[in-house]
Amino acid sequence: MRLDRFVSQAAGISRSQARVLVRRGRVSVSGERVRDAAFAVADDARVELEGRPLALPQPLYLMLNKPLGLLSATTDAGQATVLSLLPPEIATRLHLVGRLDKDTSGLLLLTDDGAWSHRISAPSQHIPKTYLAGLAEPLAADAELRLAAGLTLRNEAQPTRPATLRRLSDTEVRITIAEGRYHQVRRMFAALGNRVTSLHRESVGGLTLDPGLAPGQWRALRPEECLAVLGD
Ligand code: URA
């Protein structure tokens, strides 16, 4: 990690304030004064600010019940994003682990641990995600078979990976997919000649949205929940 980023995160100050402190020679790394803000801090380095040891804050792992109508993005010029639901001092640290459409609700994960989010979102990982979907039309009789076989989505050559489906009523289903293509669930039902009218994510890997979280609410994950997402 760059030294200015380290100092900013560890001391809870802005990057520009951190750069000023580094340039003024107030920061040392493993006993040596360093004035280069881009200096790469090794994992085992001892960083001190004016002689006091600095340590990075513990990584954050959050689940949020995304309400309808907010964008899954960290910034947007015109529209409100899910980060507006969090205190600014936390929001600035976090990135989203995958996205939900503006008109999808449910389980969204946020963290500042890039390795963890990569293990969840990397296409090679195939972490299952379960959604509750409302449909415009009664579901076709062969939907389960077609989803299990893989569907070819519009403008895509590669069929989808097998997905599982549970019918809750004629027009309500629970679907589990192990990929994260753009608008994937909506496009899968479009390929089946149907249309999704509501979509809510219930779980990612072995982690289910806390039923105690109303739309817009969030909480930190417990260590065992961080592992459960990965199926560990
Ligand atoms: N699939 C979709 O179509 N939309 C989402 O938000 C998530 C999965």
Coordinates of C-alpha atoms and ligand atoms in Angstrom, one line a residue:
M1 CA 0.0 0.0 0.0
R2 CA 1.2 3.6 -0.8
L3 CA 2.4 5.5 2.3
D4 CA 0.0 8.4 1.9
R5 CA -2.9 5.9 1.7
F6 CA -1.6 4.0 4.8
V7 CA -1.3 7.2 6.8
S8 CA -4.7 8.5 5.7
Q9 CA -6.4 5.3 6.7
A10 CA -4.5 4.7 9.9
A11 CA -4.8 8.2 11.2
G12 CA -8.3 8.8 9.9
I13 CA -7.3 11.9 7.8
S14 CA -7.6 12.8 4.1
R15 CA -5.1 11.7 1.5
S16 CA -4.0 15.3 0.9
Q17 CA -3.5 15.8 4.7
A18 CA -1.4 12.6 4.8
R19 CA 0.7 13.7 1.8
V20 CA 1.5 17.0 3.6
L21 CA 2.6 15.2 6.7
V22 CA 4.8 12.8 4.7
R23 CA 6.4 15.7 2.7
R24 CA 7.1 17.5 6.0
G25 CA 9.1 14.5 7.2
R26 CA 6.7 13.6 10.1
V27 CA 6.4 10.0 9.0
S28 CA 8.9 7.2 9.4
V29 CA 8.9 3.6 8.1
S30 CA 10.8 1.0 10.1
G31 CA 12.9 3.7 11.7
E32 CA 13.7 5.7 8.5
R33 CA 12.1 9.1 7.7
V34 CA 10.3 8.8 4.3
R35 CA 9.2 11.9 2.4
D36 CA 7.9 10.1 -0.7
A37 CA 4.1 9.7 -0.5
A38 CA 4.2 6.9 -3.1
F39 CA 6.6 4.8 -1.0
A40 CA 5.3 1.2 -0.9
V41 CA 4.7 0.1 2.7
A42 CA 5.6 -3.6 3.2
D43 CA 3.2 -5.8 5.2
D44 CA 5.6 -6.1 8.1
A45 CA 6.8 -2.4 8.1
R46 CA 6.5 -0.2 11.3
V47 CA 5.0 3.1 10.4
E48 CA 5.2 6.0 12.8
L49 CA 3.7 9.5 12.8
E50 CA 5.6 11.9 14.9
G51 CA 7.1 9.0 16.8
R52 CA 3.7 7.3 17.5
P53 CA 3.0 3.9 15.9
L54 CA 0.3 3.9 13.3
A55 CA -1.8 0.8 12.5
L56 CA -4.4 0.2 9.8
P57 CA -8.0 -0.1 11.1
Q58 CA -9.5 -3.6 11.1
P59 CA -11.1 -4.6 7.8
L60 CA -14.8 -3.9 7.6
Y61 CA -17.4 -6.4 6.3
L62 CA -21.0 -5.3 6.1
M63 CA -24.4 -6.6 4.9
L64 CA -27.0 -4.2 3.8
N65 CA -30.6 -4.7 2.9
K66 CA -30.6 -2.7 -0.3
P67 CA -33.9 -0.8 -0.8
L68 CA -35.4 -0.4 -4.2
G69 CA -34.5 2.8 -6.1
L70 CA -30.8 3.3 -5.0
L71 CA -27.9 2.6 -7.3
S72 CA -25.3 0.0 -6.5
A73 CA -22.3 2.3 -7.1
T74 CA -19.8 4.1 -4.9
T75 CA -20.4 7.5 -6.7
D76 CA -22.9 8.8 -9.2
A77 CA -23.2 12.4 -10.4
G78 CA -27.0 12.5 -10.5
Q79 CA -28.5 9.6 -8.5
A80 CA -28.4 8.5 -4.8
T81 CA -26.2 5.4 -4.2
V82 CA -26.4 2.8 -1.5
L83 CA -23.4 4.4 0.2
S84 CA -25.7 7.3 1.2
L85 CA -27.2 4.9 3.8
L86 CA -23.9 4.7 5.7
P87 CA -22.0 7.2 7.8
P88 CA -19.6 9.1 5.5
E89 CA -16.5 8.1 7.5
I90 CA -17.3 4.4 6.9
A91 CA -18.7 4.9 3.4
T92 CA -15.5 6.4 2.0
R93 CA -13.6 3.2 3.0
L94 CA -15.9 0.7 1.3
H95 CA -16.5 -0.9 -2.0
L96 CA -19.4 -3.0 -3.2
V97 CA -19.1 -6.8 -3.5
G98 CA -21.0 -7.2 -6.7
R99 CA -24.0 -5.1 -7.7
L100 CA -27.8 -5.2 -7.6
D101 CA -29.9 -3.4 -10.2
K102 CA -31.6 -0.2 -9.1
D103 CA -34.9 -2.0 -9.0
T104 CA -33.6 -5.0 -7.1
S105 CA -33.7 -5.2 -3.3
G106 CA -32.0 -7.4 -0.8
L107 CA -28.6 -8.6 0.3
L108 CA -25.7 -6.4 -0.7
L109 CA -22.2 -6.9 0.8
L110 CA -19.6 -4.1 1.3
T111 CA -16.1 -4.2 2.5
D112 CA -12.6 -2.6 2.3
D113 CA -11.0 -6.0 2.0
G114 CA -10.2 -6.4 -1.7
A115 CA -9.0 -10.1 -1.4
W116 CA -12.3 -11.1 0.3
S117 CA -14.5 -9.3 -2.3
H118 CA -12.4 -10.8 -5.1
R119 CA -13.0 -14.4 -3.8
I120 CA -16.7 -13.7 -3.9
S121 CA -17.0 -11.9 -7.2
A122 CA -14.4 -13.6 -9.3
P123 CA -16.2 -15.4 -12.2
S124 CA -14.1 -18.5 -11.5
Q125 CA -15.5 -18.9 -8.0
H126 CA -19.2 -19.7 -8.9
I127 CA -20.5 -18.6 -5.5
P128 CA -24.3 -19.3 -5.5
K129 CA -26.7 -16.4 -5.2
T130 CA -30.4 -16.9 -4.4
Y131 CA -33.2 -14.5 -5.5
L132 CA -36.9 -14.3 -5.0
A133 CA -38.4 -13.3 -8.3
G134 CA -41.9 -12.2 -9.2
L135 CA -43.0 -12.9 -12.8
A136 CA -45.4 -11.2 -15.1
E137 CA -46.6 -14.6 -16.6
P138 CA -47.1 -18.1 -15.2
L139 CA -43.9 -19.9 -15.5
A140 CA -43.4 -22.3 -18.5
A141 CA -43.7 -26.0 -17.6
D142 CA -40.2 -26.8 -18.9
A143 CA -38.5 -23.9 -17.1
E144 CA -36.6 -26.1 -14.6
L145 CA -35.2 -28.3 -17.3
R146 CA -34.1 -25.3 -19.5
L147 CA -32.5 -23.6 -16.5
A148 CA -30.7 -26.8 -15.5
A149 CA -29.4 -27.2 -19.1
G150 CA -28.3 -23.6 -19.4
L151 CA -29.9 -20.8 -21.4
T152 CA -28.4 -18.7 -24.2
L153 CA -28.9 -15.1 -23.4
R154 CA -29.5 -12.4 -26.0
N155 CA -26.2 -11.2 -27.5
E156 CA -24.2 -13.9 -25.7
A157 CA -22.6 -17.0 -27.1
Q158 CA -21.8 -18.9 -23.8
P159 CA -24.9 -20.5 -22.2
T160 CA -25.6 -19.8 -18.6
R161 CA -24.4 -22.3 -15.9
P162 CA -27.0 -24.6 -14.5
A163 CA -29.4 -22.8 -12.3
T164 CA -31.9 -24.2 -9.8
L165 CA -35.5 -23.1 -9.4
R166 CA -38.3 -23.6 -6.8
R167 CA -41.8 -22.6 -7.7
L168 CA -43.5 -20.8 -4.9
S169 CA -46.6 -20.0 -7.0
D170 CA -47.4 -19.7 -10.7
T171 CA -45.7 -16.3 -10.8
E172 CA -43.3 -16.4 -7.9
V173 CA -40.0 -18.4 -7.8
R174 CA -36.8 -18.8 -5.9
I175 CA -33.9 -19.1 -8.2
T176 CA -30.2 -19.8 -7.5
I177 CA -27.5 -18.9 -10.0
A178 CA -23.7 -19.3 -9.7
E179 CA -22.7 -16.5 -12.0
G180 CA -23.0 -12.7 -12.0
R181 CA -23.7 -11.6 -15.6
Y182 CA -25.2 -8.2 -16.3
H183 CA -29.0 -8.3 -15.4
Q184 CA -28.6 -12.0 -15.3
V185 CA -31.9 -13.1 -13.6
R186 CA -34.0 -10.7 -15.6
R187 CA -32.4 -11.8 -18.9
M188 CA -32.8 -15.5 -18.0
F189 CA -36.5 -15.1 -17.5
A190 CA -36.7 -13.1 -20.7
A191 CA -35.1 -16.0 -22.5
L192 CA -37.9 -18.2 -21.1
G193 CA -40.4 -15.8 -22.6
N194 CA -41.3 -14.2 -19.3
R195 CA -40.6 -10.9 -17.5
V196 CA -39.4 -10.3 -13.9
T197 CA -41.6 -7.8 -12.1
S198 CA -39.8 -7.9 -8.7
L199 CA -36.4 -9.2 -7.6
H200 CA -35.0 -9.6 -4.2
R201 CA -31.6 -11.2 -3.3
E202 CA -31.9 -13.5 -0.2
S203 CA -28.5 -15.0 0.0
V204 CA -24.9 -15.1 -1.2
G205 CA -23.0 -18.3 -0.6
G206 CA -23.9 -19.6 2.8
L207 CA -24.9 -16.1 4.1
T208 CA -28.6 -15.1 4.2
L209 CA -29.9 -11.6 4.6
D210 CA -30.6 -10.9 8.3
P211 CA -34.4 -10.8 8.6
G212 CA -34.0 -8.1 11.3
L213 CA -32.7 -5.6 8.8
A214 CA -35.4 -3.4 7.3
P215 CA -34.7 -2.0 3.8
G216 CA -31.9 0.5 4.1
Q217 CA -30.5 -1.0 7.3
W218 CA -27.1 -2.6 7.6
R219 CA -24.9 -4.3 10.1
A220 CA -21.3 -5.7 10.4
L221 CA -20.8 -9.3 9.6
R222 CA -19.5 -11.7 12.3
P223 CA -16.3 -13.5 11.4
E224 CA -18.1 -16.8 10.8
E225 CA -20.5 -15.0 8.4
C226 CA -17.5 -13.7 6.4
L227 CA -16.4 -17.3 6.0
A228 CA -20.0 -18.6 5.3
V229 CA -20.2 -16.3 2.2
L230 CA -17.3 -18.2 0.7
G231 CA -18.8 -21.5 1.6
D232 CA -15.9 -22.2 4.1
Ligands
URA1 N1 -29.9 -10.4 -11.8 C1 -30.6 -9.3 -12.3 O1 -31.2 -9.3 -13.3 N2 -30.6 -8.2 -11.5 C2 -29.9 -8.1 -10.3 O2 -30.0 -7.0 -9.7 C3 -29.3 -9.2 -9.8 C4 -29.3 -10.4 -10.6

